Amino acid sequence: MTPYLILDGEMETALTFAAKRGVKVQIILPHIPDKKYAFALAKSHYATLIQAGVEIYEYTPGFVHAKSFVVDGYKGTIGTINLDYRSFYHHFECGVYLEDVPAICEMVKDFNQTRALSQQVTLEDVYREKKSTRLLGWFLKIFAPLM
């Protein structure tokens, strides 16, 4: 779960390769953004990720600001780390790595409850997006390291 999905090439490749290997990769983002430019940029990654098998969900009741991930149901991270360039390379983010602790079950439960309130994004949804939004997202990739 992340409020911002501003991927560099390495992270996009890692996510797509994982999905193509059969790893179940699911990402929840807000459906109602707080930053329209960041949201347009996030959407510019959707087609590539979905075509590779990544499942993208948008939380429809409001803005989701959680930043967490769980791997294989027993490892996870929760903290301030967004899935964006600045969090990976510029900011001093804070996260807690958890392994084999009861809190992981709660994180999985929270993810599943949030996903149940979300709509899955399909390729059809991506291609129905306004052309102006799609062009803006692609243009903003130039500035992604600054966002």
PDB file of C-alpha atoms in Angstrom, residues 2-91:
ATOM      1  CA  THR A   2       1.328   3.408  -0.904  1.00  0.00           C
ATOM      2  CA  PRO A   3      -0.143   6.841  -1.542  1.00  0.00           C
ATOM      3  CA  TYR A   4       2.429   7.604  -4.244  1.00  0.00           C
ATOM      4  CA  LEU A   5       3.681   5.314  -7.005  1.00  0.00           C
ATOM      5  CA  ILE A   6       6.488   7.164  -8.744  1.00  0.00           C
ATOM      6  CA  LEU A   7       8.776   4.401  -9.931  1.00  0.00           C
ATOM      7  CA  ASP A   8      12.214   4.552 -11.417  1.00  0.00           C
ATOM      8  CA  GLY A   9      13.171   2.022 -14.085  1.00  0.00           C
ATOM      9  CA  GLU A  10      14.748  -0.373 -11.597  1.00  0.00           C
ATOM     10  CA  MET A  11      11.679  -0.620  -9.367  1.00  0.00           C
ATOM     11  CA  GLU A  12       9.289  -0.932 -12.311  1.00  0.00           C
ATOM     12  CA  THR A  13      11.477  -3.719 -13.709  1.00  0.00           C
ATOM     13  CA  ALA A  14      11.656  -5.482 -10.327  1.00  0.00           C
ATOM     14  CA  LEU A  15       7.868  -5.414  -9.930  1.00  0.00           C
ATOM     15  CA  THR A  16       7.189  -6.591 -13.486  1.00  0.00           C
ATOM     16  CA  PHE A  17       9.804  -9.367 -13.334  1.00  0.00           C
ATOM     17  CA  ALA A  18       8.391 -10.594 -10.015  1.00  0.00           C
ATOM     18  CA  ALA A  19       4.869 -10.719 -11.439  1.00  0.00           C
ATOM     19  CA  LYS A  20       6.063 -12.498 -14.585  1.00  0.00           C
ATOM     20  CA  ARG A  21       7.785 -15.117 -12.385  1.00  0.00           C
ATOM     21  CA  GLY A  22       4.444 -15.854 -10.769  1.00  0.00           C
ATOM     22  CA  VAL A  23       4.809 -13.748  -7.627  1.00  0.00           C
ATOM     23  CA  LYS A  24       1.452 -12.262  -6.639  1.00  0.00           C
ATOM     24  CA  VAL A  25       2.124  -8.521  -6.628  1.00  0.00           C
ATOM     25  CA  GLN A  26      -0.751  -6.341  -5.437  1.00  0.00           C
ATOM     26  CA  ILE A  27      -0.566  -2.578  -4.957  1.00  0.00           C
ATOM     27  CA  ILE A  28      -3.221  -0.384  -3.360  1.00  0.00           C
ATOM     28  CA  LEU A  29      -3.235   3.324  -4.169  1.00  0.00           C
ATOM     29  CA  PRO A  30      -5.747   6.062  -3.436  1.00  0.00           C
ATOM     30  CA  HIS A  31      -8.528   6.613  -5.972  1.00  0.00           C
ATOM     31  CA  ILE A  32      -8.904  10.173  -4.718  1.00  0.00           C
ATOM     32  CA  PRO A  33      -5.455  11.799  -4.879  1.00  0.00           C
ATOM     33  CA  ASP A  34      -4.080  14.603  -2.760  1.00  0.00           C
ATOM     34  CA  LYS A  35      -1.584  15.541  -5.499  1.00  0.00           C
ATOM     35  CA  LYS A  36      -2.981  15.382  -9.027  1.00  0.00           C
ATOM     36  CA  TYR A  37       0.418  15.513 -10.760  1.00  0.00           C
ATOM     37  CA  ALA A  38       1.775  12.645  -8.670  1.00  0.00           C
ATOM     38  CA  PHE A  39      -1.398  10.673  -9.405  1.00  0.00           C
ATOM     39  CA  ALA A  40      -1.070  11.259 -13.166  1.00  0.00           C
ATOM     40  CA  LEU A  41       2.538  10.082 -12.939  1.00  0.00           C
ATOM     41  CA  ALA A  42       1.510   6.980 -10.978  1.00  0.00           C
ATOM     42  CA  LYS A  43      -1.071   6.127 -13.625  1.00  0.00           C
ATOM     43  CA  SER A  44       1.634   6.289 -16.312  1.00  0.00           C
ATOM     44  CA  HIS A  45       3.041   3.052 -14.828  1.00  0.00           C
ATOM     45  CA  TYR A  46      -0.276   1.190 -14.724  1.00  0.00           C
ATOM     46  CA  ALA A  47      -0.295  -0.330 -18.226  1.00  0.00           C
ATOM     47  CA  THR A  48       3.211  -1.792 -17.960  1.00  0.00           C
ATOM     48  CA  LEU A  49       2.563  -3.204 -14.500  1.00  0.00           C
ATOM     49  CA  ILE A  50      -0.865  -4.640 -15.306  1.00  0.00           C
ATOM     50  CA  GLN A  51       0.382  -6.236 -18.544  1.00  0.00           C
ATOM     51  CA  ALA A  52       3.080  -7.983 -16.490  1.00  0.00           C
ATOM     52  CA  GLY A  53       0.498  -9.346 -14.048  1.00  0.00           C
ATOM     53  CA  VAL A  54       0.699  -6.797 -11.229  1.00  0.00           C
ATOM     54  CA  GLU A  55      -2.713  -6.204  -9.654  1.00  0.00           C
ATOM     55  CA  ILE A  56      -3.410  -2.535  -9.004  1.00  0.00           C
ATOM     56  CA  TYR A  57      -6.262  -1.436  -6.775  1.00  0.00           C
ATOM     57  CA  GLU A  58      -7.526   2.049  -6.027  1.00  0.00           C
ATOM     58  CA  TYR A  59      -9.099   2.682  -2.635  1.00  0.00           C
ATOM     59  CA  THR A  60     -12.408   4.354  -3.439  1.00  0.00           C
ATOM     60  CA  PRO A  61     -13.816   5.626  -0.095  1.00  0.00           C
ATOM     61  CA  GLY A  62     -11.123   8.285   0.269  1.00  0.00           C
ATOM     62  CA  PHE A  63      -7.402   8.871   0.437  1.00  0.00           C
ATOM     63  CA  VAL A  64      -5.240   6.011   1.684  1.00  0.00           C
ATOM     64  CA  HIS A  65      -1.940   7.173   3.149  1.00  0.00           C
ATOM     65  CA  ALA A  66      -0.656   3.842   4.493  1.00  0.00           C
ATOM     66  CA  LYS A  67       2.827   2.702   3.536  1.00  0.00           C
ATOM     67  CA  SER A  68       3.274  -0.991   4.093  1.00  0.00           C
ATOM     68  CA  PHE A  69       4.080  -4.231   2.358  1.00  0.00           C
ATOM     69  CA  VAL A  70       3.968  -7.886   3.243  1.00  0.00           C
ATOM     70  CA  VAL A  71       5.957 -10.683   1.629  1.00  0.00           C
ATOM     71  CA  ASP A  72       4.840 -14.315   1.768  1.00  0.00           C
ATOM     72  CA  GLY A  73       2.626 -13.643   4.776  1.00  0.00           C
ATOM     73  CA  TYR A  74       5.468 -13.531   7.303  1.00  0.00           C
ATOM     74  CA  LYS A  75       7.753 -10.595   6.399  1.00  0.00           C
ATOM     75  CA  GLY A  76       6.778  -6.978   6.116  1.00  0.00           C
ATOM     76  CA  THR A  77       7.627  -3.330   6.398  1.00  0.00           C
ATOM     77  CA  ILE A  78       5.575  -0.447   7.698  1.00  0.00           C
ATOM     78  CA  GLY A  79       6.688   3.154   7.978  1.00  0.00           C
ATOM     79  CA  THR A  80       7.060   6.399   6.048  1.00  0.00           C
ATOM     80  CA  ILE A  81       8.518   4.910   2.857  1.00  0.00           C
ATOM     81  CA  ASN A  82       6.537   5.695  -0.301  1.00  0.00           C
ATOM     82  CA  LEU A  83       7.058   3.770  -3.530  1.00  0.00           C
ATOM     83  CA  ASP A  84       8.716   6.759  -5.119  1.00  0.00           C
ATOM     84  CA  TYR A  85      12.101   7.976  -6.244  1.00  0.00           C
ATOM     85  CA  ARG A  86      12.555  10.515  -3.464  1.00  0.00           C
ATOM     86  CA  SER A  87      11.829   7.991  -0.699  1.00  0.00           C
ATOM     87  CA  PHE A  88      14.309   5.525  -2.170  1.00  0.00           C
ATOM     88  CA  TYR A  89      17.182   7.886  -2.936  1.00  0.00           C
ATOM     89  CA  HIS A  90      16.814  11.309  -1.278  1.00  0.00           C
ATOM     90  CA  HIS A  91      14.773  11.345   1.904  1.00  0.00           C
TER      91      HIS A  91
END
